[in-house]
GROMACS .gro file of C-alpha atoms in nm:
model
  305
    1MET     CA    1   4.425   2.197  -6.229
    2ALA     CA    2   4.323   1.945  -5.969
    3VAL     CA    3   3.967   1.949  -5.858
    4THR     CA    4   3.927   1.894  -5.491
    5THR     CA    5   3.602   1.742  -5.386
    6ILE     CA    6   3.493   1.822  -5.037
    7ILE     CA    7   3.247   1.579  -4.887
    8ALA     CA    8   3.067   1.714  -4.588
    9ALA     CA    9   3.071   1.469  -4.305
   10GLU     CA   10   2.725   1.374  -4.195
   11PRO     CA   11   2.663   1.448  -3.831
   12GLN     CA   12   2.651   1.135  -3.626
   13GLN     CA   13   2.313   1.085  -3.473
   14LYS     CA   14   2.301   0.967  -3.118
   15PRO     CA   15   2.116   0.640  -3.076
   16VAL     CA   16   1.766   0.688  -2.941
   17ARG     CA   17   1.728   0.522  -2.604
   18ILE     CA   18   1.406   0.327  -2.590
   19LEU     CA   19   1.262   0.318  -2.239
   20SER     CA   20   1.078   0.017  -2.110
   21VAL     CA   21   0.708   0.040  -2.036
   22ASN     CA   22   0.769   0.037  -1.661
   23ARG     CA   23   1.018   0.325  -1.679
   24ARG     CA   24   0.783   0.523  -1.900
   25ILE     CA   25   0.507   0.479  -1.644
   26LEU     CA   26   0.731   0.585  -1.355
   27LEU     CA   27   0.871   0.880  -1.551
   28GLY     CA   28   0.522   0.990  -1.652
   29ALA     CA   29   0.404   0.972  -1.292
   30TRP     CA   30   0.709   1.161  -1.162
   31ARG     CA   31   0.632   1.450  -1.396
   32MET     CA   32   0.302   1.501  -1.213
   33PRO     CA   33   0.323   1.738  -0.913
   34SER     CA   34   0.070   1.528  -0.723
   35PHE     CA   35   0.296   1.223  -0.738
   36ARG     CA   36   0.598   1.414  -0.608
   37VAL     CA   37   0.397   1.565  -0.324
   38GLY     CA   38   0.264   1.221  -0.231
   39VAL     CA   39   0.613   1.068  -0.236
   40PHE     CA   40   0.768   1.338  -0.018
   41VAL     CA   41   0.484   1.334   0.237
   42PHE     CA   42   0.481   0.954   0.250
   43LEU     CA   43   0.859   0.933   0.297
   44ALA     CA   44   0.847   1.200   0.568
   45LEU     CA   45   0.577   1.011   0.760
   46LEU     CA   46   0.763   0.684   0.714
   47LEU     CA   47   1.094   0.822   0.841
   48VAL     CA   48   0.939   1.004   1.136
   49SER     CA   49   0.737   0.701   1.246
   50ALA     CA   50   1.041   0.475   1.213
   51ILE     CA   51   1.303   0.698   1.377
   52TYR     CA   52   1.139   0.929   1.632
   53PRO     CA   53   0.991   0.659   1.864
   54GLU     CA   54   1.333   0.492   1.879
   55VAL     CA   55   1.529   0.803   1.977
   56SER     CA   56   1.271   0.969   2.202
   57ALA     CA   57   1.266   0.910   2.577
   58ILE     CA   58   0.887   0.942   2.592
   59SER     CA   59   0.690   0.617   2.608
   60ALA     CA   60   0.373   0.558   2.411
   61THR     CA   61   0.224   0.329   2.677
   62LYS     CA   62   0.342   0.481   3.006
   63MET     CA   63   0.049   0.626   3.202
   64ILE     CA   64   0.101   0.951   3.398
   65VAL     CA   65  -0.233   1.038   3.552
   66LYS     CA   66  -0.126   1.387   3.664
   67ASP     CA   67  -0.061   1.476   3.297
   68LYS     CA   68  -0.395   1.358   3.158
   69PHE     CA   69  -0.594   1.577   2.917
   70LEU     CA   70  -0.306   1.812   2.840
   71PRO     CA   71  -0.395   2.006   2.521
   72PRO     CA   72  -0.166   2.050   2.219
   73LEU     CA   73   0.079   2.339   2.207
   74PHE     CA   74  -0.074   2.689   2.225
   75LEU     CA   75  -0.426   2.546   2.268
   76GLY     CA   76  -0.574   2.587   2.612
   77GLU     CA   77  -0.396   2.680   2.932
   78LYS     CA   78  -0.211   2.366   3.046
   79TRP     CA   79  -0.007   2.274   2.740
   80VAL     CA   80   0.358   2.175   2.787
   81TRP     CA   81   0.651   2.145   2.549
   82ASN     CA   82   0.714   1.779   2.637
   83HIS     CA   83   0.378   1.682   2.484
   84PRO     CA   84   0.343   1.893   2.167
   85LEU     CA   85   0.020   1.719   2.060
   86GLY     CA   86  -0.119   1.679   2.411
   87THR     CA   87  -0.201   1.371   2.615
   88ASP     CA   88  -0.496   1.134   2.639
   89GLN     CA   89  -0.723   1.039   2.929
   90LEU     CA   90  -0.442   0.838   3.094
   91GLY     CA   91  -0.163   1.091   3.042
   92ARG     CA   92  -0.002   0.914   2.745
   93ASP     CA   93   0.170   1.127   2.480
   94MET     CA   94  -0.048   1.164   2.170
   95LEU     CA   95   0.240   1.231   1.930
   96MET     CA   96   0.419   0.911   2.027
   97ARG     CA   97   0.099   0.706   2.021
   98SER     CA   98   0.003   0.843   1.679
   99LEU     CA   99   0.347   0.765   1.535
  100ILE     CA  100   0.338   0.409   1.671
  101GLY     CA  101  -0.013   0.370   1.531
  102LEU     CA  102   0.106   0.503   1.195
  103ARG     CA  103   0.398   0.258   1.198
  104TYR     CA  104   0.172  -0.042   1.248
  105SER     CA  105  -0.085   0.089   1.002
  106LEU     CA  106   0.178   0.125   0.729
  107LEU     CA  107   0.323  -0.214   0.815
  108VAL     CA  108  -0.014  -0.386   0.785
  109GLY     CA  109  -0.105  -0.196   0.468
  110VAL     CA  110   0.217  -0.256   0.275
  111VAL     CA  111   0.278  -0.618   0.377
  112THR     CA  112  -0.087  -0.713   0.321
  113VAL     CA  113  -0.081  -0.574  -0.033
  114VAL     CA  114   0.240  -0.767  -0.103
  115VAL     CA  115   0.076  -1.089   0.022
  116ILE     CA  116  -0.238  -1.021  -0.183
  117PHE     CA  117  -0.032  -0.940  -0.492
  118VAL     CA  118   0.184  -1.253  -0.469
  119ILE     CA  119  -0.103  -1.494  -0.400
  120GLY     CA  120  -0.359  -1.337  -0.632
  121CYS     CA  121  -0.132  -1.271  -0.928
  122GLY     CA  122   0.041  -1.606  -0.888
  123LEU     CA  123  -0.284  -1.802  -0.900
  124GLY     CA  124  -0.428  -1.578  -1.172
  125LEU     CA  125  -0.126  -1.616  -1.399
  126PHE     CA  126  -0.121  -1.990  -1.345
  127ALA     CA  127  -0.494  -2.024  -1.419
  128GLY     CA  128  -0.482  -1.804  -1.728
  129PHE     CA  129  -0.168  -1.956  -1.873
  130LYS     CA  130  -0.243  -2.322  -1.806
  131GLY     CA  131  -0.617  -2.308  -1.876
  132LYS     CA  132  -0.826  -2.627  -1.876
  133TRP     CA  133  -0.949  -2.753  -1.540
  134TRP     CA  134  -0.692  -2.549  -1.346
  135ASP     CA  135  -0.859  -2.234  -1.472
  136ILE     CA  136  -1.207  -2.362  -1.387
  137VAL     CA  137  -1.120  -2.462  -1.028
  138ILE     CA  138  -0.930  -2.143  -0.940
  139MET     CA  139  -1.190  -1.913  -1.093
  140ARG     CA  140  -1.477  -2.088  -0.912
  141ILE     CA  141  -1.290  -2.042  -0.584
  142THR     CA  142  -1.251  -1.672  -0.656
  143ASP     CA  143  -1.623  -1.646  -0.738
  144ALA     CA  144  -1.713  -1.808  -0.407
  145GLN     CA  145  -1.484  -1.580  -0.207
  146LEU     CA  146  -1.586  -1.264  -0.393
  147SER     CA  147  -1.945  -1.331  -0.287
  148ILE     CA  148  -1.842  -1.261   0.075
  149PRO     CA  149  -1.745  -0.899   0.157
  150MET     CA  150  -1.381  -0.875   0.257
  151ILE     CA  151  -1.437  -0.690   0.584
  152ILE     CA  152  -1.711  -0.935   0.691
  153LEU     CA  153  -1.481  -1.230   0.627
  154ALA     CA  154  -1.198  -1.063   0.822
  155ILE     CA  155  -1.427  -0.983   1.117
  156THR     CA  156  -1.556  -1.341   1.123
  157ILE     CA  157  -1.209  -1.495   1.130
  158LEU     CA  158  -1.054  -1.249   1.375
  159GLY     CA  159  -1.358  -1.275   1.602
  160VAL     CA  160  -1.274  -1.637   1.684
  161SER     CA  161  -0.895  -1.595   1.702
  162ARG     CA  162  -0.647  -1.377   1.890
  163PRO     CA  163  -0.576  -1.067   1.677
  164THR     CA  164  -0.207  -0.998   1.625
  165VAL     CA  165  -0.020  -0.810   1.353
  166LEU     CA  166   0.063  -1.138   1.179
  167THR     CA  167  -0.291  -1.274   1.193
  168ILE     CA  168  -0.437  -0.944   1.067
  169ILE     CA  169  -0.199  -0.948   0.769
  170ILE     CA  170  -0.275  -1.312   0.692
  171VAL     CA  171  -0.652  -1.267   0.721
  172LEU     CA  172  -0.662  -0.953   0.506
  173GLY     CA  173  -0.423  -1.112   0.256
  174LEU     CA  174  -0.629  -1.430   0.222
  175SER     CA  175  -0.948  -1.222   0.196
  176GLY     CA  176  -0.834  -0.986  -0.080
  177TRP     CA  177  -0.649  -1.201  -0.336
  178PRO     CA  178  -0.946  -1.297  -0.566
  179LEU     CA  179  -0.966  -0.956  -0.736
  180TYR     CA  180  -0.597  -0.967  -0.828
  181ALA     CA  181  -0.636  -1.324  -0.948
  182ARG     CA  182  -0.908  -1.220  -1.192
  183VAL     CA  183  -0.709  -0.927  -1.331
  184ALA     CA  184  -0.392  -1.135  -1.369
  185ARG     CA  185  -0.584  -1.422  -1.526
  186SER     CA  186  -0.735  -1.194  -1.792
  187ALA     CA  187  -0.391  -1.053  -1.875
  188ALA     CA  188  -0.240  -1.403  -1.891
  189VAL     CA  189  -0.511  -1.525  -2.130
  190ALA     CA  190  -0.435  -1.235  -2.364
  191GLU     CA  191  -0.059  -1.291  -2.332
  192ARG     CA  192  -0.052  -1.663  -2.402
  193GLY     CA  193  -0.189  -1.615  -2.756
  194LYS     CA  194   0.086  -1.377  -2.865
  195GLU     CA  195   0.347  -1.468  -3.125
  196TYR     CA  196   0.648  -1.461  -2.894
  197VAL     CA  197   0.486  -1.725  -2.671
  198ARG     CA  198   0.430  -1.950  -2.970
  199GLY     CA  199   0.786  -1.892  -3.084
  200LEU     CA  200   0.925  -1.984  -2.743
  201ARG     CA  201   0.722  -2.303  -2.740
  202VAL     CA  202   0.855  -2.393  -3.083
  203LEU     CA  203   1.208  -2.343  -2.949
  204GLY     CA  204   1.130  -2.591  -2.671
  205ALA     CA  205   1.065  -2.359  -2.374
  206GLY     CA  206   0.830  -2.501  -2.111
  207ASP     CA  207   0.521  -2.328  -1.974
  208TRP     CA  208   0.685  -2.242  -1.641
  209ARG     CA  209   0.989  -2.088  -1.810
  210ILE     CA  210   0.771  -1.880  -2.043
  211LEU     CA  211   0.542  -1.776  -1.758
  212LEU     CA  212   0.810  -1.673  -1.509
  213LEU     CA  213   1.077  -1.527  -1.738
  214PHE     CA  214   0.875  -1.368  -2.018
  215ALA     CA  215   0.503  -1.336  -1.947
  216ALA     CA  216   0.509  -1.230  -1.581
  217PRO     CA  217   0.749  -0.932  -1.634
  218ASN     CA  218   0.510  -0.800  -1.901
  219ILE     CA  219   0.191  -0.852  -1.701
  220LEU     CA  220   0.272  -0.781  -1.336
  221PRO     CA  221   0.433  -0.431  -1.327
  222PRO     CA  222   0.123  -0.243  -1.452
  223ILE     CA  223  -0.087  -0.429  -1.194
  224ALA     CA  224   0.168  -0.349  -0.923
  225PHE     CA  225   0.144   0.024  -0.995
  226VAL     CA  226  -0.231   0.022  -0.938
  227ALA     CA  227  -0.181  -0.193  -0.626
  228VAL     CA  228  -0.036   0.114  -0.452
  229LEU     CA  229  -0.393   0.236  -0.406
  230ASP     CA  230  -0.477  -0.081  -0.215
  231VAL     CA  231  -0.225   0.010   0.056
  232ALA     CA  232  -0.461   0.288   0.162
  233ARG     CA  233  -0.756   0.049   0.153
  234MET     CA  234  -0.578  -0.201   0.380
  235MET     CA  235  -0.488   0.078   0.622
  236ILE     CA  236  -0.856   0.172   0.642
  237PHE     CA  237  -0.948  -0.193   0.706
  238GLU     CA  238  -0.687  -0.210   0.983
  239ALA     CA  239  -0.834   0.101   1.144
  240ILE     CA  240  -1.188  -0.041   1.118
  241LEU     CA  241  -1.079  -0.366   1.283
  242GLY     CA  242  -0.906  -0.169   1.559
  243PHE     CA  243  -1.217   0.043   1.612
  244LEU     CA  244  -1.422  -0.276   1.656
  245GLY     CA  245  -1.169  -0.422   1.899
  246LEU     CA  246  -1.045  -0.684   1.651
  247GLY     CA  247  -0.724  -0.511   1.550
  248ILE     CA  248  -0.391  -0.466   1.724
  249GLN     CA  249  -0.460  -0.515   2.093
  250PRO     CA  250  -0.375  -0.271   2.375
  251PRO     CA  251  -0.143  -0.152   2.515
  252THR     CA  252   0.001  -0.125   2.162
  253PRO     CA  253  -0.163   0.186   2.009
  254SER     CA  254  -0.344   0.175   1.677
  255PHE     CA  255  -0.554   0.435   1.500
  256GLY     CA  256  -0.879   0.242   1.535
  257SER     CA  257  -0.844   0.168   1.906
  258MET     CA  258  -0.736   0.527   1.986
  259ILE     CA  259  -1.036   0.673   1.808
  260ALA     CA  260  -1.270   0.419   1.969
  261ASP     CA  261  -1.140   0.493   2.321
  262SER     CA  262  -1.173   0.870   2.274
  263ARG     CA  263  -1.539   0.883   2.172
  264LYS     CA  264  -1.655   0.983   2.520
  265TYR     CA  265  -1.405   1.273   2.533
  266LEU     CA  266  -1.491   1.441   2.202
  267ILE     CA  267  -1.629   1.756   2.367
  268ASN     CA  268  -1.375   1.814   2.644
  269ALA     CA  269  -1.064   1.663   2.482
  270TRP     CA  270  -1.124   1.667   2.107
  271TRP     CA  271  -0.755   1.620   2.020
  272ILE     CA  272  -0.749   1.259   2.146
  273ALA     CA  273  -0.962   1.150   1.850
  274THR     CA  274  -0.866   1.424   1.604
  275ILE     CA  275  -0.488   1.381   1.602
  276PRO     CA  276  -0.487   1.009   1.508
  277GLY     CA  277  -0.749   1.087   1.244
  278ILE     CA  278  -0.530   1.363   1.098
  279PHE     CA  279  -0.226   1.133   1.080
  280LEU     CA  280  -0.432   0.863   0.911
  281ALA     CA  281  -0.589   1.111   0.668
  282VAL     CA  282  -0.251   1.259   0.567
  283ALA     CA  283  -0.101   0.912   0.512
  284LEU     CA  284  -0.399   0.798   0.305
  285THR     CA  285  -0.393   1.118   0.100
  286SER     CA  286  -0.024   1.077   0.016
  287ILE     CA  287  -0.076   0.715  -0.093
  288ASN     CA  288  -0.380   0.806  -0.302
  289LEU     CA  289  -0.185   1.085  -0.473
  290MET     CA  290   0.088   0.841  -0.570
  291GLY     CA  291  -0.153   0.570  -0.676
  292SER     CA  292  -0.373   0.793  -0.886
  293ALA     CA  293  -0.070   0.945  -1.062
  294LEU     CA  294   0.067   0.599  -1.140
  295GLU     CA  295  -0.270   0.489  -1.272
  296LYS     CA  296  -0.297   0.794  -1.497
  297ALA     CA  297   0.056   0.739  -1.628
  298ARG     CA  298  -0.017   0.373  -1.694
  299ASN     CA  299  -0.334   0.459  -1.886
  300ARG     CA  300  -0.145   0.712  -2.096
  301VAL     CA  301   0.130   0.464  -2.181
  302PHE     CA  302  -0.103   0.180  -2.270
  303GLY     CA  303  -0.345   0.414  -2.441
  304GLY     CA  304  -0.070   0.563  -2.655
  305LEU     CA  305  -0.138   0.917  -2.535
   0.00000   0.00000   0.00000
C-alpha cells in the first residue's frame, strides 16, 4: 500500500515595503486631523487668491468715491451684493484687495523661505562637510549676522532702497539664512563621520559627490519640513514692513499697508482693518497647523515613537 505524503504548501508572505524616512514623516503628519485641515484651508486660500482676481471684473485699485465705507453683507444699512466684504475709505472693494494682499503675502513668504533654505543649508552643509578654515569663516559670518535682529536689518536695508517684491524677498532671504546654516552644519558634521561616508571615500568618491548625492538627501528633508513654519514668520515680517511703509508700495494692496491706512477708521468702519487681519490670521493658522504636524511627525520618526 503506497503511502502518500501530503506536504502543506507554506503561504507566501508578501514582501514588507519599507518606507523612506521622508514618506514616514509625511504619512504620520497626514494622519493628524490638524494637518489635513491646514492643507485644505491653505489650498482653498491659494486657489481663491490666484483665480478670483483674474476672473472678476472688480478692480482692487479703482477708486469709486460714491461707494466709500460700504459695510459687509447684512451689516449696516448700505451694503450691496457687488462688495460682499464692503469697501474702504476710497470705495475700493475689500474682498479683492484682501485677496491681492494674500497673494503677495504668500508669494513673499514661500519664495523667501526657499531662498533662505537654499542659501543657509548650502553654506551650512559645505561648512560642516569640508571643515577646516571654511567652517571657521562661514560660522563667524553667521555669528556676526545673528547678532543683528532680522527685522532691524531688513528695515535698515529697505529704508535706503526702493521696496519692491523682489527686493523684499532678497532682503528677508539674506537676513534669515544664518539659522539654517547652523542647523545644516550640525547635521553635516554628524553625517560626515558615518561609515557609509568613509566607505564612499574608500571607493574613490569625491566630497562634492558624497555631499550632493548621499549626505544632502539624508539631511535636508527633515529641515525642510520644519521650514514650513517659517513661511508664516516671513508673512508676518512682510506685513510689518508694509505697516511701516517699507513693504509693497501703493497702489498695490498689502496686508500691512491696508491695516496702517485704516487706523483712523477703526470706530466708524471697523471692517477696513478687520478683514485683512482675518485673512492673514486664517492663512497663518493653516500654515502653523501644517508645520506643527510635520514637526511632531518628524520627532516621532527620529525618536522611534
